[in-house]
Coordinates of C-alpha atoms and ligand atoms in Angstrom, one line a residue:
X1228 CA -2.5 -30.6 -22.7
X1229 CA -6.2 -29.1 -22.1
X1230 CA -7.6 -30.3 -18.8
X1231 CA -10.6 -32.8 -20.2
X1232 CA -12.5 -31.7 -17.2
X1233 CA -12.7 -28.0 -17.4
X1234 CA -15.3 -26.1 -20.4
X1235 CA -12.7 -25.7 -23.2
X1236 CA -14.2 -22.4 -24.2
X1237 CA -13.4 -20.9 -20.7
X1238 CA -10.4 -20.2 -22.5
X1239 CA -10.6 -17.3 -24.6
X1240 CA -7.8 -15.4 -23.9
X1241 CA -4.4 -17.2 -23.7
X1242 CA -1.1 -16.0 -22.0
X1243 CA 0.6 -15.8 -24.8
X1244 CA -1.6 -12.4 -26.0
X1245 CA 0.5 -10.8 -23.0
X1246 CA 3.8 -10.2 -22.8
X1247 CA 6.1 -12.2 -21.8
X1248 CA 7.4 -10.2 -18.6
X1249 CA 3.5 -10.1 -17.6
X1250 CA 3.6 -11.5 -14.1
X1251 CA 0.5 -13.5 -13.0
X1252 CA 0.2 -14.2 -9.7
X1253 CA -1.9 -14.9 -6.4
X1254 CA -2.5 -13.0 -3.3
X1255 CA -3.2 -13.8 0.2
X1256 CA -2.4 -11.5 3.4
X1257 CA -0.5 -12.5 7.0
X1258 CA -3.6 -12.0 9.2
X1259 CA -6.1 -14.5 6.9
X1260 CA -4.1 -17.4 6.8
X1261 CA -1.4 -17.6 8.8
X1262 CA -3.3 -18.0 12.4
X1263 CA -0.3 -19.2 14.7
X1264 CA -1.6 -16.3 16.7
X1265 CA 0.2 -16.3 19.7
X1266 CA 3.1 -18.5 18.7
X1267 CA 6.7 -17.7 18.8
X1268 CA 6.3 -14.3 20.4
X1269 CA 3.3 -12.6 18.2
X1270 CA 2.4 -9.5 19.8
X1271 CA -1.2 -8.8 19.9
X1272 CA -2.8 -6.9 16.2
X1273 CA -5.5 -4.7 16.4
X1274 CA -7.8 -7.6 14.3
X1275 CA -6.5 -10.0 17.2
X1276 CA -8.5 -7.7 19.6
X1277 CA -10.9 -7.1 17.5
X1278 CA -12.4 -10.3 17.0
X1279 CA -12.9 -10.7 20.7
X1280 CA -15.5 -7.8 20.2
X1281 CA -19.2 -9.4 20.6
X1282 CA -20.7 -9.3 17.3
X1283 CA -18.4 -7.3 14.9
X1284 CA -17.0 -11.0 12.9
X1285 CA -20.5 -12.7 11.7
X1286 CA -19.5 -16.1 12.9
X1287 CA -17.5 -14.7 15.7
X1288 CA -14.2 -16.0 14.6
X1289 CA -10.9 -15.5 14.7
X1290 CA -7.6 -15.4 13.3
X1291 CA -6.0 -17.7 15.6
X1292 CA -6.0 -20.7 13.5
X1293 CA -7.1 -19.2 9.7
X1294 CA -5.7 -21.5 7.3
X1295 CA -2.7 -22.6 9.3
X1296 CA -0.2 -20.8 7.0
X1297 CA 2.1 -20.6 9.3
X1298 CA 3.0 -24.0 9.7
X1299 CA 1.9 -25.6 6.1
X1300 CA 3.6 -22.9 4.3
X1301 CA 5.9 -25.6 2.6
X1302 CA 2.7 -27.3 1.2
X1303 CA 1.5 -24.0 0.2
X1304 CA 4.0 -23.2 -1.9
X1305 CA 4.1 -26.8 -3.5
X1306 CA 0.5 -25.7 -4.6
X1307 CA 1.4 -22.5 -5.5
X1308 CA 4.7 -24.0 -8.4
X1309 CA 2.0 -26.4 -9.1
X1310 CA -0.6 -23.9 -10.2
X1311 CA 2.8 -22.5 -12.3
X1312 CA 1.9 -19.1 -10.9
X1313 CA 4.9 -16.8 -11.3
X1314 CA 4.8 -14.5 -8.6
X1315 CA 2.9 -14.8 -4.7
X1316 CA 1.7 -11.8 -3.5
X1317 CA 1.7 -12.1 0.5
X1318 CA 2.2 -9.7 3.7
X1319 CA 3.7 -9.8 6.7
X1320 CA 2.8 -9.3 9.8
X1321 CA 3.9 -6.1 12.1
X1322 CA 3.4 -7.7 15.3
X1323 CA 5.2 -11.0 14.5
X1324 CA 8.2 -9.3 14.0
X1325 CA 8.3 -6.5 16.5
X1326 CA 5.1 -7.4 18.9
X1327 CA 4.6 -4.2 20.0
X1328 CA 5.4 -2.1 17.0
X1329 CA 8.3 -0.5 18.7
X1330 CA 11.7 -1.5 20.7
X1331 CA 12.5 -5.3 20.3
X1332 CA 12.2 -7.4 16.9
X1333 CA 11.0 -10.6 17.3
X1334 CA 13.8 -13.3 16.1
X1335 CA 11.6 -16.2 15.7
X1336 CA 8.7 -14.5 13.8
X1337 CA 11.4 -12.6 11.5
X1338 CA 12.8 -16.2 10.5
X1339 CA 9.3 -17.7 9.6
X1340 CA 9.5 -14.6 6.5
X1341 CA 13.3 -15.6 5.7
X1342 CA 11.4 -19.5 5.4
X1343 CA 8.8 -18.5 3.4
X1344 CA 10.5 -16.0 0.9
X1345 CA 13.8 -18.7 0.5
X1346 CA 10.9 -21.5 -0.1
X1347 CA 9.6 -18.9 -2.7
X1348 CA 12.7 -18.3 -4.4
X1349 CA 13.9 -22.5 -4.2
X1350 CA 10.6 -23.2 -6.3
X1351 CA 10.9 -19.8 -8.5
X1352 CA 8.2 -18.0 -6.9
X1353 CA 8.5 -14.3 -7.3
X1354 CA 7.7 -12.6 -3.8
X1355 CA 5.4 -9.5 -3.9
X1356 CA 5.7 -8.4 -0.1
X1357 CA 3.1 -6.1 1.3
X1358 CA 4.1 -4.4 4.6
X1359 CA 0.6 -3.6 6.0
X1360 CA -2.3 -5.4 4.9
X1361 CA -3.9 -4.2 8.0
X1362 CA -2.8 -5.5 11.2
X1363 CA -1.1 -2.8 12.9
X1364 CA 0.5 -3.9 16.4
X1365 CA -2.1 -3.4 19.0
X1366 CA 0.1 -1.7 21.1
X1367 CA 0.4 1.1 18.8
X1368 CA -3.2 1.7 18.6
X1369 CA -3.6 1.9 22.4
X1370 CA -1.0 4.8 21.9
X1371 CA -3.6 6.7 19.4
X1372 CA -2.6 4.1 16.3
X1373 CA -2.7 5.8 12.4
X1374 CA -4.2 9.1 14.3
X1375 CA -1.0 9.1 16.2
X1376 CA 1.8 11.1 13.8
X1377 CA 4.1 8.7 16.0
X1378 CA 2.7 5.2 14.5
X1379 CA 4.0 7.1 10.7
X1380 CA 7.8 7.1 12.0
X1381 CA 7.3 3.4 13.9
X1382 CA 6.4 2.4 10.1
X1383 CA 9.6 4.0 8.7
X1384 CA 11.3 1.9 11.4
X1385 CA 9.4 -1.3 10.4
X1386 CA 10.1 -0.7 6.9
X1387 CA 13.4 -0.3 6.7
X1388 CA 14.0 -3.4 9.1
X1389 CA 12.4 -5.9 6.5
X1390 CA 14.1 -3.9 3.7
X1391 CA 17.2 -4.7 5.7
X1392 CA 16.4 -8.1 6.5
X1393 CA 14.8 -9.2 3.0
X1394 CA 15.2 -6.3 0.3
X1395 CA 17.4 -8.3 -1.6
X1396 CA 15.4 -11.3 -2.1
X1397 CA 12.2 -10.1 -3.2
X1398 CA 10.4 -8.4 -6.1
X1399 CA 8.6 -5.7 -4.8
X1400 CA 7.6 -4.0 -1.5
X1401 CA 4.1 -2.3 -1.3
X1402 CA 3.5 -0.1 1.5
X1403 CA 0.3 0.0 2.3
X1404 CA -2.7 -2.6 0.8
X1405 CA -5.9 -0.6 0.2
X1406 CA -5.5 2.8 2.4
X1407 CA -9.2 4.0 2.1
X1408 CA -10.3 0.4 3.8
X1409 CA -8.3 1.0 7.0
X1410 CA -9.5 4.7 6.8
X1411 CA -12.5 4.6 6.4
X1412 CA -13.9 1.1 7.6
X1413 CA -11.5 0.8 10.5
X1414 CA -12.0 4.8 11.5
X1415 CA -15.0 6.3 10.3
X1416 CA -18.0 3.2 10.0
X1417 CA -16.1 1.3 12.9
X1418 CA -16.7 -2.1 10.9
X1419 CA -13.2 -3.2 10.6
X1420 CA -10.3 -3.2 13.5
X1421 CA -9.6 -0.8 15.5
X1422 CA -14.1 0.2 15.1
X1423 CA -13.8 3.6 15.7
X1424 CA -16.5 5.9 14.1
X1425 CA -15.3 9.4 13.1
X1426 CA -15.0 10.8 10.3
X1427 CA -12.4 13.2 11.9
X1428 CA -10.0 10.5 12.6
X1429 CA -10.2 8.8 9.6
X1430 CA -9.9 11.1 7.7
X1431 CA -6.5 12.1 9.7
X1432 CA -5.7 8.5 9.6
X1433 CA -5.6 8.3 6.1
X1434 CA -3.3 11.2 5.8
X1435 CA -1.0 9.5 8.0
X1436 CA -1.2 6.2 6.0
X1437 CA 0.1 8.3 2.8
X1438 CA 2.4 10.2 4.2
X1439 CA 4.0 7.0 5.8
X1440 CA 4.1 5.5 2.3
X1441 CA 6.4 8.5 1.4
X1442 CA 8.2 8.5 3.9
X1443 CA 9.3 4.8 3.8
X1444 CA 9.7 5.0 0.2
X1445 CA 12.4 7.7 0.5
X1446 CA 14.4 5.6 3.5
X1447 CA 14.5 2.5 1.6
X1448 CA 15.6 4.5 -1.5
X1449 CA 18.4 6.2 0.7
X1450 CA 19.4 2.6 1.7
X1451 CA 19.6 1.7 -1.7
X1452 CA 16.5 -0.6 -2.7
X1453 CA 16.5 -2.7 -5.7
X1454 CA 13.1 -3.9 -5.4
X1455 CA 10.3 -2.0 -6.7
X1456 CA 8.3 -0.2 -4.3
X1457 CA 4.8 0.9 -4.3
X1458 CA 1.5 0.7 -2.5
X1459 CA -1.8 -1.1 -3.0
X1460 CA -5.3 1.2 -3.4
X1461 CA -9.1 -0.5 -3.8
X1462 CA -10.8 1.4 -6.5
X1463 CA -13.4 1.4 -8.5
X1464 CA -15.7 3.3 -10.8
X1465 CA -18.4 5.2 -9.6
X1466 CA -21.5 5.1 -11.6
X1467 CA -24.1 7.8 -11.1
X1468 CA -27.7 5.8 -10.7
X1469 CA -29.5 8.6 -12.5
X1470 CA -28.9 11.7 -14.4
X1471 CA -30.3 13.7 -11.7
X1472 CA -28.1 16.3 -10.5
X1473 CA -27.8 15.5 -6.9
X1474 CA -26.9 11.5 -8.1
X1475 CA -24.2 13.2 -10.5
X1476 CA -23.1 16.0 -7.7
X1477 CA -22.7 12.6 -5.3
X1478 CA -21.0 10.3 -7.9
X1479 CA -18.2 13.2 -8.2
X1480 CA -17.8 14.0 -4.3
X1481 CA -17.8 9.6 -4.0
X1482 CA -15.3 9.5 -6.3
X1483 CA -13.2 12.1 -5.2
X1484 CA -13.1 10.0 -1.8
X1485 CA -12.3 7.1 -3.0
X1486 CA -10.1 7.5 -6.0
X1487 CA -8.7 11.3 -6.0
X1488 CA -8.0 11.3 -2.6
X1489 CA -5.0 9.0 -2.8
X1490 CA -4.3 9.7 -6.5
X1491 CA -4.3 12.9 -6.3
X1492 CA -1.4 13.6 -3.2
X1493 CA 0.5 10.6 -4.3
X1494 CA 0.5 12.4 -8.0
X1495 CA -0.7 15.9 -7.7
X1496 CA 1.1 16.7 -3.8
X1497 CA -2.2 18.0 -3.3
X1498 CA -5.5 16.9 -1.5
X1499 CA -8.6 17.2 -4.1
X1500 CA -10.4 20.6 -3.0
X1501 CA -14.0 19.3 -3.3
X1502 CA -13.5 16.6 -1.2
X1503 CA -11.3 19.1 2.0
X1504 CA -14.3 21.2 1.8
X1505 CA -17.0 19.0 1.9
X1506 CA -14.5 17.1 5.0
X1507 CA -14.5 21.1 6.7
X1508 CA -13.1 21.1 10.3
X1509 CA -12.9 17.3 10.0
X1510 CA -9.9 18.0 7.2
X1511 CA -6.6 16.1 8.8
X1512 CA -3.6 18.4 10.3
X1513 CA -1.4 18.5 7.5
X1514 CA 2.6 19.5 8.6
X1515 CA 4.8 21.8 5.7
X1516 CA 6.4 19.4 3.0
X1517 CA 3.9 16.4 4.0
X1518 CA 2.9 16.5 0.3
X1519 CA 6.1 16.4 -1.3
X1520 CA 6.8 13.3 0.7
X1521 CA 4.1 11.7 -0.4
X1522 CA 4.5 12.5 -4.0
X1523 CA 7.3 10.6 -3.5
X1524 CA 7.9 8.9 -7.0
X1525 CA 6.8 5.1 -6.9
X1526 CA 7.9 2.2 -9.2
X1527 CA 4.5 0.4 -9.7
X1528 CA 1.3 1.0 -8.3
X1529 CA -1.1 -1.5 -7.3
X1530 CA -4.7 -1.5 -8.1
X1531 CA -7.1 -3.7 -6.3
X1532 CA -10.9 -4.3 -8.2
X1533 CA -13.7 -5.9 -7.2
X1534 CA -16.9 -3.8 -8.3
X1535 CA -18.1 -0.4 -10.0
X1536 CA -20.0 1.7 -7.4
X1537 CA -23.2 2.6 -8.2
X1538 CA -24.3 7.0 -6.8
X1539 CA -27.6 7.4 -6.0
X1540 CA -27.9 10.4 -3.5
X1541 CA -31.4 9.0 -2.0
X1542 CA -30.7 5.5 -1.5
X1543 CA -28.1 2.6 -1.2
X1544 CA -28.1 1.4 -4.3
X1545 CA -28.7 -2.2 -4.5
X1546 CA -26.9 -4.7 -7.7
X1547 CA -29.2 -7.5 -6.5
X1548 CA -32.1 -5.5 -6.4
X1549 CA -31.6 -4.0 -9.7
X1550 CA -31.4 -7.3 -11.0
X1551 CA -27.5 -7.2 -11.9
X1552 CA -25.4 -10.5 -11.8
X1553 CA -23.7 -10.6 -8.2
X1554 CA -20.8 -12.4 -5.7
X1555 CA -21.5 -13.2 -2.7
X1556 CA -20.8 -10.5 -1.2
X1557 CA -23.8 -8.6 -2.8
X1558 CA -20.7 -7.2 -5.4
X1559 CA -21.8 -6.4 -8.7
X1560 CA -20.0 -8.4 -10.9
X1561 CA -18.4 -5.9 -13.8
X1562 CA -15.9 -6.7 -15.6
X1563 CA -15.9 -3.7 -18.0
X1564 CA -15.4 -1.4 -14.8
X1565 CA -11.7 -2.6 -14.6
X1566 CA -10.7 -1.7 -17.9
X1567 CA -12.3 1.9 -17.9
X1568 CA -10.8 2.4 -14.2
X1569 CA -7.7 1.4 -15.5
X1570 CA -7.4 3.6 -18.7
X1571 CA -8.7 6.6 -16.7
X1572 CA -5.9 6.4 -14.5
X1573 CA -3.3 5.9 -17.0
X1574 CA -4.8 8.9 -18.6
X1575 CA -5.2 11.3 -15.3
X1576 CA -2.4 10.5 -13.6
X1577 CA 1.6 10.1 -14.3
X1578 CA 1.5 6.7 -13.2
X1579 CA 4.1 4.0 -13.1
X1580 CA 3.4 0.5 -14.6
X1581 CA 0.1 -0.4 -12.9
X1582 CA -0.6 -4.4 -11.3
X1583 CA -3.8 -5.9 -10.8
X1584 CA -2.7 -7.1 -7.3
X1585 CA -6.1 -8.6 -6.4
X1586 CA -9.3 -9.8 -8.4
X1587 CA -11.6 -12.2 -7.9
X1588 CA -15.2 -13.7 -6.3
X1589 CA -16.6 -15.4 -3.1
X1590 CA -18.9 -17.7 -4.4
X1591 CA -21.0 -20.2 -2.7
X1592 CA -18.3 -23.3 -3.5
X1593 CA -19.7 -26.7 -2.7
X1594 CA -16.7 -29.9 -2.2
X1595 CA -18.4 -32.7 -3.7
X1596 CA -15.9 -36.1 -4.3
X1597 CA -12.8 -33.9 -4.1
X1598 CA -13.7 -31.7 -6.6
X1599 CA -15.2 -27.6 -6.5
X1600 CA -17.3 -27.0 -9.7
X1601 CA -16.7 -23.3 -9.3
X1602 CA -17.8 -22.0 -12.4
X1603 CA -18.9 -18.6 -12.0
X1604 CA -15.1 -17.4 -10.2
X1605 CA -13.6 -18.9 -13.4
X1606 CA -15.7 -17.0 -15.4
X1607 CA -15.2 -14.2 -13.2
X1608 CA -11.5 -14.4 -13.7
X1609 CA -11.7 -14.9 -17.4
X1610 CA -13.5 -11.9 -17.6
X1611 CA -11.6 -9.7 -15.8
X1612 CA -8.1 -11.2 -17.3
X1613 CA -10.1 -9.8 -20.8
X1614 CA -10.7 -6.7 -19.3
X1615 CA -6.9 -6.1 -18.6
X1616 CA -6.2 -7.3 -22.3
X1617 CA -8.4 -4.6 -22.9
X1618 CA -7.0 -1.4 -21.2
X1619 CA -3.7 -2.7 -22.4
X1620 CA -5.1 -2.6 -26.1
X1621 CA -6.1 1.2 -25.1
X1622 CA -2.3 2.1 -24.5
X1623 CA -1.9 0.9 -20.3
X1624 CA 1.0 -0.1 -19.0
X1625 CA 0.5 -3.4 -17.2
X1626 CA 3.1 -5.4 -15.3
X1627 CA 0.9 -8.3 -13.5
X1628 CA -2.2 -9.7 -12.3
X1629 CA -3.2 -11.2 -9.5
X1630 CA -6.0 -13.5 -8.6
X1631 CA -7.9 -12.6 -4.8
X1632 CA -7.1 -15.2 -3.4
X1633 CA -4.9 -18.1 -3.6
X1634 CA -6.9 -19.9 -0.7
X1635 CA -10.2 -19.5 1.4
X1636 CA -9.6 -17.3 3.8
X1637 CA -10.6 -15.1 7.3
X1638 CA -12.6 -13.0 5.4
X1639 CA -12.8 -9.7 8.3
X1640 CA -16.1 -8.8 9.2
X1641 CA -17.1 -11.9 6.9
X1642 CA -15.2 -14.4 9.0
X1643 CA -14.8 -17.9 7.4
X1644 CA -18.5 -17.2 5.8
X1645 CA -17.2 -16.0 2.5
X1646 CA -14.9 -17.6 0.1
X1647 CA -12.5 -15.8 -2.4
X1648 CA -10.1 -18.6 -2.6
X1649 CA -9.4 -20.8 -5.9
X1650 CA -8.1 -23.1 -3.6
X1651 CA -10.7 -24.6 -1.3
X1652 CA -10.0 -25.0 2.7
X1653 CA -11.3 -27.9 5.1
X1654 CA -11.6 -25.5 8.5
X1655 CA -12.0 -28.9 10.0
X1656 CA -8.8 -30.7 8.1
X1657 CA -7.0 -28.1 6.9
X1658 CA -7.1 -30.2 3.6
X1659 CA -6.7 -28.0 0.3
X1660 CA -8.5 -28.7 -3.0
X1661 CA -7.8 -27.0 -5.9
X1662 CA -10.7 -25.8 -7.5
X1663 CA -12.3 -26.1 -10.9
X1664 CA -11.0 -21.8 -11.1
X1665 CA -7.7 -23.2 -10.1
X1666 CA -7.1 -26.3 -12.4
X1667 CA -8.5 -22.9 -14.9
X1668 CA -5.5 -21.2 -14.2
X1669 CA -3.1 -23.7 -13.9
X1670 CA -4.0 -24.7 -18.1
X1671 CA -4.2 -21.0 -18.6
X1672 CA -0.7 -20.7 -17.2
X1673 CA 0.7 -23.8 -19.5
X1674 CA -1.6 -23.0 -23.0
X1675 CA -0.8 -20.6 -26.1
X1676 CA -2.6 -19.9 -28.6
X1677 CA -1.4 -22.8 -30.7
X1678 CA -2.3 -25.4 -28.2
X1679 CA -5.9 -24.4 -29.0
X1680 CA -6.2 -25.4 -32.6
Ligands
IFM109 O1 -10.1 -10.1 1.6 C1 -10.0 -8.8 1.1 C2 -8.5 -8.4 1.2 O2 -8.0 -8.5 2.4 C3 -8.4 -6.9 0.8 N1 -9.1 -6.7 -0.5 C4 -10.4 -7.1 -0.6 C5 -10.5 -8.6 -0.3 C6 -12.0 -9.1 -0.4 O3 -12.8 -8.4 0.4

């Protein structure tokens, strides 16, 4: 039955329209919710240094509390078979399991995992693992971290020990979540952990990051994985502002960092030429047969999508300013870019069935009696669920979708400030509403077609 309560016409696509294999899931990552950060023999991760930088979080928190994962995970998941959500889309954390990214694994923190992925499967919930969503093991960065060719064969080590440890009971394993982010905002504008600023380093950093990703794929094939494996990338369109030549010369070289650069080695085995030259002596030290590794074939690739990009080559261009509907985070809100990002890859590259494995909107959510009238995420959603529909209709091979995120969260740089989740979180309480977006999904989840008429 329709939830009385919601807008009716929100629904305009059902589930049914997909097919019945689609997966549709939620997303969260270890380091925003869990907090428990220095319980049970956590090591130290680069964001847990981080944050104790003056001035980089924007309401100087932390993760050490976050939503308190780590001990409500069973309530969690209660929400999560309530929502009837097939699949959760979660990482784990490096330096809960081995603290300092090499030598000893860490028992206690390697159990909490076995909890949550066993509590997955007992309320069938399909676990999407991602491996690094970010929070390297400090003690690797004080030895160089992703610069260091090392910290590529400490991640072959850590991958193989969770394929050992949990291979078998879940879906998939994704390398990496959103390369270009720890690249380029952890290594070349210093915003995110580790804040180092140079282009040189991130741009070696991000080589490392790929070839990493081929490298673990090709052990955890030799030790015969049955899950699917893959890695995550943020991308997006990028718009020229104008027709001028220097905004289209800018859109190309913009693109070419953000999409081609991954694309292209994981699909190619080559780096896009435009975007080594314009990089110079900053280009990363490539060894002989990196590429090859990280062609390595993958089994599903995951494509994170926010935003277009909008090129001009004089100014930052502004969505608010150029009176376009935003989030808030200033994001232009564009549905349409996710189904032309989507077809273009499908048609540039040899790709394997690609997942939406994160979409959504912080939006200035007010908890009024118990309830979160957030109407613009659920629109947002709805949207973006068409715009799938659409590149699917256009011939792409889709195997999921996945809504950004499952609950308020440590939002980085952002702290507590913004909030993606369609499950609202008391800091003070820890208490979890499901929002308006939520009860969306959940009738979403449950209605066909038929139930409409
Ligand atoms: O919160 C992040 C997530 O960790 C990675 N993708 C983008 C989200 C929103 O900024």
């Amino acid at each position: 039955m329709p939830n009385p309560s919601l807008n009716h016409n929100m629904i305009r696509v059902t589930k049914d329209q997909f097919p019945a294999d689609f997966v549709w899931g939620v997303a969260t990552s270890a380091f925003q919710i869990e907090g428990a950060s220095r319980e049970d023999g956590k090591g130290p991760s680069i964001w847990d240094e981080f944050c104790q930088q003056p001035g980089v979080i924007s309401d100087h928190s932390n993760g050490d509390v976050a939503c308190d994962h780590y001990h409500r995970y069973e309530s969690d998941l209660d929400l999560i078979e309530a929502m009837q959500v097939d699949a959760y889309r979660f990482s784990i954390s490096w330096p809960r399991v081995r603290p300092t990214g090499a030598g000893a694994w860490n028992e206690a923190g390697l159990a909490f995992y076995d909890r949550l992925i066993d509590g997955m499967i007992k309320r069938g919930i399909k676990p999407y693992l991602t491996l690094n969503h970010w929070d390297l093991p400090a003690q690797l960065q004080h030895q160089g971290g992703w610069a260091n060719r090392d910290t590529v064969f400490r991640f072959v080590e850590y991958a193989k020990g969770i394929h050992d440890r949990y291979g078998d009971r879940v879906v998939s394993i994704a390398t990496h979540n959103e390369p270009w982010v720890v690249a380029v905002l952890g290594h070349e504008t210093g915003i995110f952990a580790p804040g180092i600023k140079s282009r040189a380093i991130a741009a070696q950093t991000s080589h490392h990051l790929l070839l990493s990703h081929g490298m673990a794929l090709r052990e955890l094939r030799k030790d015969g994985a049955t899950c699917e494996l893959g890695i995550v990338l943020n991308l997006s369109p990028m718009h020229a502002a104008t027709d001028s030549p220097e905004d289209q010369a800018k859109t190309r070289l913009e693109d070419g960092k953000l999409l081609r650069w991954y694309m292209d080695p994981m699909f190619k085995a080559c780096y896009p030429a435009d975007v080594w030259d314009d990089l110079g002596a900053d280009s990363p030290l490539i060894e002989a047969g990196d590429l090859d590794i990280i062609a390595t074939p993958m089994d599903f690739l995951g494509v994170n999508y926010y935003s277009r990009s909008v090129v001009s080559a004089k100014e930052q261009w502004d969505a608010r300013k150029n009176g376009k509907a935003v989030s808030d985070m200033g994001w232009e809100i564009y549905p349409e870019g996710l189904t032309e990002l989507l077809v273009r890859i499908h048609r540039d590259y040899p790709v394997p069935p690609l997942f939406v494995t994160e979409n959504g909107g912080a939006f200035r959510d007010v908890l009024e009696d118990g309830k979160v009238h957030d109407a613009e995420r659920t629109d947002y959603i709805v949207r973006h669920i068409e715009a799938v529909q659409a590149a699917m209709q256009q011939g792409v091979r889709m195997g999921g979708y996945m809504v950004w995120s499952f609950l308020d969260n440590f939002e980085w740089a952002s702290g507590y400030e913004k909030r993606f989740g369609i499950v609202h979180v008391d800091y003070t309480t820890q208490t979890r509403t499901l929002k308006d977006s939520a009860l969306w999904y959940q009738q979403f989840l449950q209605t066909t077609s038929n139930d409409r008429t």
